[in-house]
PDB file of C-alpha atoms in Angstrom:
ATOM      1  CA  GLY A   1      -5.581 -16.913  -0.070  1.00 76.00           C
ATOM      2  CA  ASP A   2      -5.586 -14.006  -2.420  1.00 83.00           C
ATOM      3  CA  SER A   3      -2.313 -12.878  -4.048  1.00 89.00           C
ATOM      4  CA  VAL A   4      -0.857 -10.555  -6.636  1.00 93.00           C
ATOM      5  CA  THR A   5       2.182 -11.187  -8.777  1.00 94.00           C
ATOM      6  CA  GLN A   6       3.808  -8.414 -10.738  1.00 95.00           C
ATOM      7  CA  THR A   7       6.990  -7.810 -12.696  1.00 92.00           C
ATOM      8  CA  GLU A   8       9.569  -7.851  -9.962  1.00 84.00           C
ATOM      9  CA  GLY A   9      12.606  -5.737  -9.357  1.00 87.00           C
ATOM     10  CA  GLN A  10      13.774  -2.879 -11.494  1.00 92.00           C
ATOM     11  CA  VAL A  11      12.761  -1.834 -14.962  1.00 95.00           C
ATOM     12  CA  THR A  12      14.679   0.712 -16.983  1.00 96.00           C
ATOM     13  CA  VAL A  13      13.115   2.416 -19.979  1.00 96.00           C
ATOM     14  CA  SER A  14      14.301   5.212 -22.188  1.00 97.00           C
ATOM     15  CA  GLU A  15      12.227   8.349 -22.299  1.00 97.00           C
ATOM     16  CA  SER A  16       9.465   8.299 -24.908  1.00 96.00           C
ATOM     17  CA  LYS A  17       9.532   4.489 -25.163  1.00 97.00           C
ATOM     18  CA  SER A  18       6.590   2.295 -24.260  1.00 97.00           C
ATOM     19  CA  LEU A  19       6.175   0.535 -20.904  1.00 97.00           C
ATOM     20  CA  ILE A  20       4.372  -2.549 -19.704  1.00 97.00           C
ATOM     21  CA  ILE A  21       4.440  -3.807 -16.117  1.00 97.00           C
ATOM     22  CA  ASN A  22       2.788  -7.227 -15.811  1.00 97.00           C
ATOM     23  CA  CYS A  23       0.335  -8.019 -13.042  1.00 97.00           C
ATOM     24  CA  THR A  24      -1.641 -11.187 -12.448  1.00 97.00           C
ATOM     25  CA  TYR A  25      -3.839 -11.992  -9.552  1.00 94.00           C
ATOM     26  CA  SER A  26      -5.370 -14.903  -7.751  1.00 92.00           C
ATOM     27  CA  THR A  27      -8.447 -14.787  -5.558  1.00 86.00           C
ATOM     28  CA  THR A  28     -10.691 -17.089  -3.628  1.00 82.00           C
ATOM     29  CA  SER A  29     -13.461 -14.576  -3.585  1.00 74.00           C
ATOM     30  CA  ILE A  30     -16.737 -15.446  -5.184  1.00 72.00           C
ATOM     31  CA  ALA A  31     -17.104 -11.974  -6.482  1.00 75.00           C
ATOM     32  CA  TYR A  32     -14.626 -10.430  -8.852  1.00 77.00           C
ATOM     33  CA  PRO A  33     -12.108  -8.352  -6.924  1.00 86.00           C
ATOM     34  CA  ASN A  34     -11.363  -4.701  -7.322  1.00 89.00           C
ATOM     35  CA  LEU A  35      -7.958  -4.015  -8.978  1.00 93.00           C
ATOM     36  CA  PHE A  36      -5.669  -1.089  -8.422  1.00 94.00           C
ATOM     37  CA  TRP A  37      -2.333   0.384  -9.433  1.00 96.00           C
ATOM     38  CA  TYR A  38      -0.587   2.514  -6.867  1.00 95.00           C
ATOM     39  CA  VAL A  39       2.558   4.607  -7.391  1.00 96.00           C
ATOM     40  CA  ARG A  40       5.144   5.675  -4.892  1.00 93.00           C
ATOM     41  CA  TYR A  41       7.362   8.577  -5.826  1.00 92.00           C
ATOM     42  CA  PRO A  42      10.617   9.095  -3.938  1.00 85.00           C
ATOM     43  CA  GLY A  43      10.008  10.399  -0.423  1.00 81.00           C
ATOM     44  CA  GLU A  44       6.253  10.055  -0.689  1.00 84.00           C
ATOM     45  CA  GLY A  45       3.585   7.605   0.288  1.00 86.00           C
ATOM     46  CA  LEU A  46       1.650   5.418  -2.106  1.00 90.00           C
ATOM     47  CA  GLN A  47      -0.813   7.196  -4.319  1.00 91.00           C
ATOM     48  CA  LEU A  48      -3.672   5.684  -6.177  1.00 92.00           C
ATOM     49  CA  LEU A  49      -2.838   5.768  -9.867  1.00 96.00           C
ATOM     50  CA  LEU A  50      -5.938   4.050 -11.233  1.00 95.00           C
ATOM     51  CA  LYS A  51      -8.536   1.473 -10.268  1.00 93.00           C
ATOM     52  CA  VAL A  52     -11.035  -0.757 -12.048  1.00 93.00           C
ATOM     53  CA  ILE A  53     -13.804  -2.417 -10.210  1.00 89.00           C
ATOM     54  CA  THR A  54     -15.632  -4.080 -13.165  1.00 90.00           C
ATOM     55  CA  ALA A  55     -14.193  -6.961 -15.096  1.00 90.00           C
ATOM     56  CA  GLY A  56     -13.586  -6.093 -18.720  1.00 93.00           C
ATOM     57  CA  GLN A  57     -13.210  -2.346 -18.105  1.00 94.00           C
ATOM     58  CA  LYS A  58     -10.151  -0.217 -18.630  1.00 96.00           C
ATOM     59  CA  GLY A  59      -8.849   2.366 -16.242  1.00 96.00           C
ATOM     60  CA  SER A  60      -6.551   5.244 -17.148  1.00 96.00           C
ATOM     61  CA  SER A  61      -4.703   8.092 -15.525  1.00 95.00           C
ATOM     62  CA  ARG A  62      -1.707  10.327 -16.349  1.00 94.00           C
ATOM     63  CA  GLY A  63      -1.265   8.455 -19.623  1.00 96.00           C
ATOM     64  CA  PHE A  64      -1.236   5.056 -17.937  1.00 97.00           C
ATOM     65  CA  GLU A  65      -3.873   2.457 -18.569  1.00 97.00           C
ATOM     66  CA  ALA A  66      -4.761  -1.032 -17.409  1.00 98.00           C
ATOM     67  CA  THR A  67      -7.482  -3.393 -18.432  1.00 97.00           C
ATOM     68  CA  TYR A  68      -9.162  -5.803 -16.061  1.00 95.00           C
ATOM     69  CA  ASN A  69      -9.040  -9.199 -17.796  1.00 95.00           C
ATOM     70  CA  LYS A  70     -10.906 -11.859 -15.803  1.00 91.00           C
ATOM     71  CA  GLU A  71     -10.127 -14.573 -18.302  1.00 93.00           C
ATOM     72  CA  THR A  72      -6.385 -14.272 -17.913  1.00 95.00           C
ATOM     73  CA  THR A  73      -6.661 -12.822 -14.337  1.00 94.00           C
ATOM     74  CA  SER A  74      -4.361  -9.986 -15.366  1.00 96.00           C
ATOM     75  CA  PHE A  75      -4.218  -6.194 -14.920  1.00 97.00           C
ATOM     76  CA  HIS A  76      -1.128  -5.106 -16.782  1.00 98.00           C
ATOM     77  CA  LEU A  77      -0.042  -1.482 -16.550  1.00 98.00           C
ATOM     78  CA  GLN A  78       0.871   0.187 -19.880  1.00 98.00           C
ATOM     79  CA  LYS A  79       2.017   3.552 -21.120  1.00 98.00           C
ATOM     80  CA  ALA A  80       2.776   4.434 -24.712  1.00 97.00           C
ATOM     81  CA  SER A  81       5.466   7.011 -24.045  1.00 97.00           C
ATOM     82  CA  VAL A  82       7.106   7.324 -20.668  1.00 97.00           C
ATOM     83  CA  GLN A  83       8.661  10.460 -19.189  1.00 96.00           C
ATOM     84  CA  GLU A  84      11.440  10.887 -16.728  1.00 96.00           C
ATOM     85  CA  SER A  85       8.906  12.058 -14.128  1.00 95.00           C
ATOM     86  CA  ASP A  86       7.305   8.607 -14.261  1.00 97.00           C
ATOM     87  CA  SER A  87      10.306   7.156 -12.410  1.00 96.00           C
ATOM     88  CA  ALA A  88       8.739   5.592  -9.273  1.00 96.00           C
ATOM     89  CA  VAL A  89       7.784   2.313  -7.738  1.00 94.00           C
ATOM     90  CA  TYR A  90       4.492   0.863  -9.033  1.00 96.00           C
ATOM     91  CA  TYR A  91       2.317  -1.584  -7.054  1.00 95.00           C
ATOM     92  CA  CYS A  92      -0.488  -3.710  -8.324  1.00 96.00           C
ATOM     93  CA  ALA A  93      -3.136  -4.425  -5.695  1.00 93.00           C
ATOM     94  CA  LEU A  94      -6.316  -6.338  -5.216  1.00 91.00           C
ATOM     95  CA  GLY A  95      -9.188  -5.560  -2.922  1.00 86.00           C
ATOM     96  CA  ASP A  96     -11.331  -8.566  -2.167  1.00 77.00           C
ATOM     97  CA  ARG A  97     -14.353  -7.485  -0.274  1.00 65.00           C
ATOM     98  CA  PRO A  98     -16.506  -4.414  -0.524  1.00 61.00           C
ATOM     99  CA  GLY A  99     -17.019  -2.642   2.766  1.00 58.00           C
ATOM    100  CA  TYR A 100     -14.309  -3.942   5.021  1.00 54.00           C
ATOM    101  CA  GLN A 101     -11.772  -4.343   2.295  1.00 68.00           C
ATOM    102  CA  ASN A 102      -8.760  -6.612   2.521  1.00 78.00           C
ATOM    103  CA  PHE A 103      -6.018  -5.464   0.149  1.00 85.00           C
ATOM    104  CA  TYR A 104      -3.239  -7.532  -1.279  1.00 89.00           C
ATOM    105  CA  PHE A 105      -0.202  -5.961  -2.908  1.00 91.00           C
ATOM    106  CA  GLY A 106       2.383  -7.095  -5.356  1.00 93.00           C
ATOM    107  CA  LYS A 107       6.034  -6.635  -4.404  1.00 92.00           C
ATOM    108  CA  GLY A 108       6.372  -3.499  -6.443  1.00 93.00           C
ATOM    109  CA  THR A 109       8.252  -2.650  -9.644  1.00 95.00           C
ATOM    110  CA  SER A 110      10.840   0.084  -9.587  1.00 94.00           C
ATOM    111  CA  LEU A 111      10.715   2.055 -12.818  1.00 96.00           C
ATOM    112  CA  THR A 112      13.635   4.229 -13.915  1.00 96.00           C
ATOM    113  CA  VAL A 113      13.187   6.348 -16.998  1.00 97.00           C
ATOM    114  CA  ILE A 114      16.441   7.510 -18.519  1.00 96.00           C
ATOM    115  CA  PRO A 115      16.533  10.643 -20.658  1.00 93.00           C
TER     116      PRO A 115
ATOM    117  CA  ASP B   1      -8.089  17.314   0.181  1.00 66.00           C
ATOM    118  CA  MET B   2      -7.926  13.837   1.622  1.00 72.00           C
ATOM    119  CA  LYS B   3      -4.878  13.383   3.769  1.00 87.00           C
ATOM    120  CA  VAL B   4      -3.198  10.737   5.877  1.00 93.00           C
ATOM    121  CA  THR B   5      -0.383  11.951   8.104  1.00 95.00           C
ATOM    122  CA  GLN B   6       2.291   9.996   9.916  1.00 96.00           C
ATOM    123  CA  MET B   7       4.633  11.038  12.684  1.00 96.00           C
ATOM    124  CA  PRO B   8       7.490  10.868  13.047  1.00 96.00           C
ATOM    125  CA  ARG B   9       8.844  10.558   9.520  1.00 95.00           C
ATOM    126  CA  TYR B  10      12.210   9.199  10.696  1.00 96.00           C
ATOM    127  CA  LEU B  11      13.083   7.455  13.941  1.00 96.00           C
ATOM    128  CA  ILE B  12      16.146   5.818  15.368  1.00 97.00           C
ATOM    129  CA  LYS B  13      15.786   3.598  18.422  1.00 96.00           C
ATOM    130  CA  ARG B  14      17.942   1.126  20.303  1.00 96.00           C
ATOM    131  CA  MET B  15      16.960  -2.515  20.644  1.00 96.00           C
ATOM    132  CA  GLY B  16      14.663  -2.962  23.599  1.00 96.00           C
ATOM    133  CA  GLU B  17      13.240   0.590  23.529  1.00 97.00           C
ATOM    134  CA  ASN B  18       9.568   1.230  23.023  1.00 96.00           C
ATOM    135  CA  VAL B  19       8.367   2.757  19.796  1.00 97.00           C
ATOM    136  CA  LEU B  20       5.188   4.713  19.079  1.00 98.00           C
ATOM    137  CA  LEU B  21       4.218   5.491  15.488  1.00 98.00           C
ATOM    138  CA  GLU B  22       1.259   7.785  14.996  1.00 98.00           C
ATOM    139  CA  CYS B  23      -1.145   8.032  12.102  1.00 98.00           C
ATOM    140  CA  GLY B  24      -3.961  10.470  11.519  1.00 97.00           C
ATOM    141  CA  GLN B  25      -6.558  10.991   8.824  1.00 95.00           C
ATOM    142  CA  ASP B  26      -9.036  13.781   8.280  1.00 90.00           C
ATOM    143  CA  MET B  27     -11.567  11.926   6.182  1.00 87.00           C
ATOM    144  CA  SER B  28     -13.508  10.083   8.956  1.00 88.00           C
ATOM    145  CA  HIS B  29     -12.683   6.779   7.353  1.00 90.00           C
ATOM    146  CA  GLU B  30     -13.702   3.787   9.423  1.00 90.00           C
ATOM    147  CA  THR B  31     -11.028   1.433   8.286  1.00 91.00           C
ATOM    148  CA  MET B  32      -7.342   1.993   8.848  1.00 94.00           C
ATOM    149  CA  TYR B  33      -4.262  -0.117   8.281  1.00 95.00           C
ATOM    150  CA  TRP B  34      -0.614  -0.464   9.272  1.00 97.00           C
ATOM    151  CA  TYR B  35       1.851  -2.001   6.814  1.00 96.00           C
ATOM    152  CA  ARG B  36       5.553  -2.433   6.745  1.00 95.00           C
ATOM    153  CA  GLN B  37       7.621  -2.470   3.615  1.00 91.00           C
ATOM    154  CA  ASP B  38      10.948  -4.176   3.196  1.00 90.00           C
ATOM    155  CA  PRO B  39      13.069  -4.481   0.044  1.00 80.00           C
ATOM    156  CA  GLY B  40      11.789  -7.276  -2.144  1.00 77.00           C
ATOM    157  CA  LEU B  41       8.808  -8.029   0.063  1.00 81.00           C
ATOM    158  CA  GLY B  42       6.348  -5.383  -0.883  1.00 81.00           C
ATOM    159  CA  LEU B  43       3.710  -4.287   1.658  1.00 89.00           C
ATOM    160  CA  GLN B  44       2.966  -6.578   4.528  1.00 91.00           C
ATOM    161  CA  LEU B  45      -0.159  -5.985   6.571  1.00 91.00           C
ATOM    162  CA  ILE B  46       0.449  -5.742  10.305  1.00 95.00           C
ATOM    163  CA  TYR B  47      -2.947  -4.726  11.666  1.00 95.00           C
ATOM    164  CA  ILE B  48      -6.288  -3.514  10.371  1.00 93.00           C
ATOM    165  CA  SER B  49      -8.739  -1.457  12.311  1.00 94.00           C
ATOM    166  CA  TYR B  50     -12.408  -1.375  11.388  1.00 91.00           C
ATOM    167  CA  ASP B  51     -13.293   1.433  13.756  1.00 92.00           C
ATOM    168  CA  VAL B  52     -12.576   2.629  17.315  1.00 95.00           C
ATOM    169  CA  ASP B  53     -11.467  -0.302  19.475  1.00 95.00           C
ATOM    170  CA  SER B  54     -12.114  -2.791  16.639  1.00 93.00           C
ATOM    171  CA  ASN B  55      -8.774  -4.103  15.539  1.00 94.00           C
ATOM    172  CA  SER B  56      -7.694  -7.307  13.830  1.00 92.00           C
ATOM    173  CA  GLU B  57      -4.380  -8.893  13.211  1.00 93.00           C
ATOM    174  CA  GLY B  58      -2.936  -8.810   9.727  1.00 90.00           C
ATOM    175  CA  ASP B  59      -0.354 -11.144   8.276  1.00 87.00           C
ATOM    176  CA  ILE B  60       2.576 -10.224  10.566  1.00 93.00           C
ATOM    177  CA  PRO B  61       1.267  -8.935  13.901  1.00 95.00           C
ATOM    178  CA  LYS B  62       3.920 -10.524  16.115  1.00 95.00           C
ATOM    179  CA  GLY B  63       5.884  -7.878  18.000  1.00 96.00           C
ATOM    180  CA  TYR B  64       3.328  -5.159  17.351  1.00 97.00           C
ATOM    181  CA  ARG B  65       0.187  -3.838  18.907  1.00 97.00           C
ATOM    182  CA  VAL B  66      -2.159  -1.071  17.973  1.00 97.00           C
ATOM    183  CA  SER B  67      -4.497   1.424  19.565  1.00 97.00           C
ATOM    184  CA  ARG B  68      -7.470   3.176  18.062  1.00 97.00           C
ATOM    185  CA  LYS B  69      -9.350   5.362  20.537  1.00 97.00           C
ATOM    186  CA  LYS B  70     -10.532   7.935  18.040  1.00 96.00           C
ATOM    187  CA  ARG B  71     -11.646   7.252  14.480  1.00 95.00           C
ATOM    188  CA  GLU B  72      -9.164   9.700  13.020  1.00 96.00           C
ATOM    189  CA  HIS B  73      -6.145   8.361  14.901  1.00 97.00           C
ATOM    190  CA  PHE B  74      -4.432   4.919  14.722  1.00 98.00           C
ATOM    191  CA  SER B  75      -1.218   4.106  16.596  1.00 98.00           C
ATOM    192  CA  LEU B  76       1.304   1.341  16.115  1.00 98.00           C
ATOM    193  CA  ILE B  77       3.285   0.323  19.177  1.00 98.00           C
ATOM    194  CA  LEU B  78       6.449  -1.761  19.344  1.00 97.00           C
ATOM    195  CA  ASP B  79       7.107  -2.903  22.865  1.00 92.00           C
ATOM    196  CA  SER B  80      10.823  -3.578  23.163  1.00 94.00           C
ATOM    197  CA  ALA B  81      11.863  -3.016  19.539  1.00 96.00           C
ATOM    198  CA  LYS B  82      13.991  -5.526  17.772  1.00 96.00           C
ATOM    199  CA  THR B  83      16.548  -4.983  15.032  1.00 96.00           C
ATOM    200  CA  ASN B  84      14.442  -6.971  12.561  1.00 96.00           C
ATOM    201  CA  GLN B  85      11.710  -4.372  12.952  1.00 97.00           C
ATOM    202  CA  THR B  86      13.844  -1.898  11.056  1.00 97.00           C
ATOM    203  CA  SER B  87      11.615  -0.986   8.117  1.00 96.00           C
ATOM    204  CA  VAL B  88       9.457   1.621   6.507  1.00 94.00           C
ATOM    205  CA  TYR B  89       5.996   1.685   8.006  1.00 97.00           C
ATOM    206  CA  PHE B  90       2.950   2.927   6.159  1.00 96.00           C
ATOM    207  CA  CYS B  91      -0.438   3.795   7.499  1.00 96.00           C
ATOM    208  CA  ALA B  92      -3.474   3.877   5.302  1.00 95.00           C
ATOM    209  CA  SER B  93      -7.187   4.516   5.592  1.00 93.00           C
ATOM    210  CA  SER B  94      -9.929   3.401   3.261  1.00 89.00           C
ATOM    211  CA  LEU B  95     -13.323   4.419   2.111  1.00 79.00           C
ATOM    212  CA  SER B  96     -15.187   1.575   0.406  1.00 73.00           C
ATOM    213  CA  ASP B  97     -12.774   0.323  -2.216  1.00 74.00           C
ATOM    214  CA  THR B  98      -9.852   2.706  -2.143  1.00 82.00           C
ATOM    215  CA  GLN B  99      -6.919   3.105   0.215  1.00 88.00           C
ATOM    216  CA  TYR B 100      -5.225   6.398   0.990  1.00 90.00           C
ATOM    217  CA  PHE B 101      -1.673   6.200   2.286  1.00 93.00           C
ATOM    218  CA  GLY B 102       0.499   8.286   4.518  1.00 93.00           C
ATOM    219  CA  PRO B 103       4.066   9.267   3.582  1.00 92.00           C
ATOM    220  CA  GLY B 104       5.639   6.534   5.708  1.00 94.00           C
ATOM    221  CA  THR B 105       7.885   6.371   8.736  1.00 96.00           C
ATOM    222  CA  ARG B 106      11.408   5.114   8.330  1.00 95.00           C
ATOM    223  CA  LEU B 107      12.365   3.277  11.579  1.00 97.00           C
ATOM    224  CA  LEU B 108      15.893   2.128  12.323  1.00 97.00           C
ATOM    225  CA  VAL B 109      16.411  -0.109  15.319  1.00 97.00           C
ATOM    226  CA  LEU B 110      20.036  -0.410  16.368  1.00 96.00           C
TER     227      LEU B 110
END
């Protein structure tokens, strides 16, 4: 079946430094899947951070960006300069079927930004 | 503003008691989901509902059942809760290719 693998566990980055959270996916779908990054801030539910539904395209939001690479089946999340307010748990996700979507999530990466 | 609500936010139950978790959405989305999240395991799909009275098992349905009698409301029921059902439960609804999540319910089964 479909699956998503992302940088696991906790990541600690100093404020103003760059960030990359790796995400790779596997799918049995004939069509290219939709790819997402969700973020969960403390005490809140998951929020959509960005999505890309076309292979080769880049999505961006709040200074984060991710490029849909179908050759390497990757969708890494990057930010050039993180802020303390970026501390949260980040989830890479795959949606495999338009209409009645099945979604598959990575295990989440907990980011702590230290001032 | 698109919103998914969950009630209650926190719940403590004893083993063997029944549990009802409620989820509501104001977006008229057809598809709704229940997940649980445990440390190191990410989100696990319990049930998916494609519309009123149209529900399918997810990856871990054992010990759970759901009810969807109105499009905007999706309930998760634990009949005779077990300690291993202690978790954080998330509800979501989706429109086409994007999911919208509720804030979660933290359930502790003693």
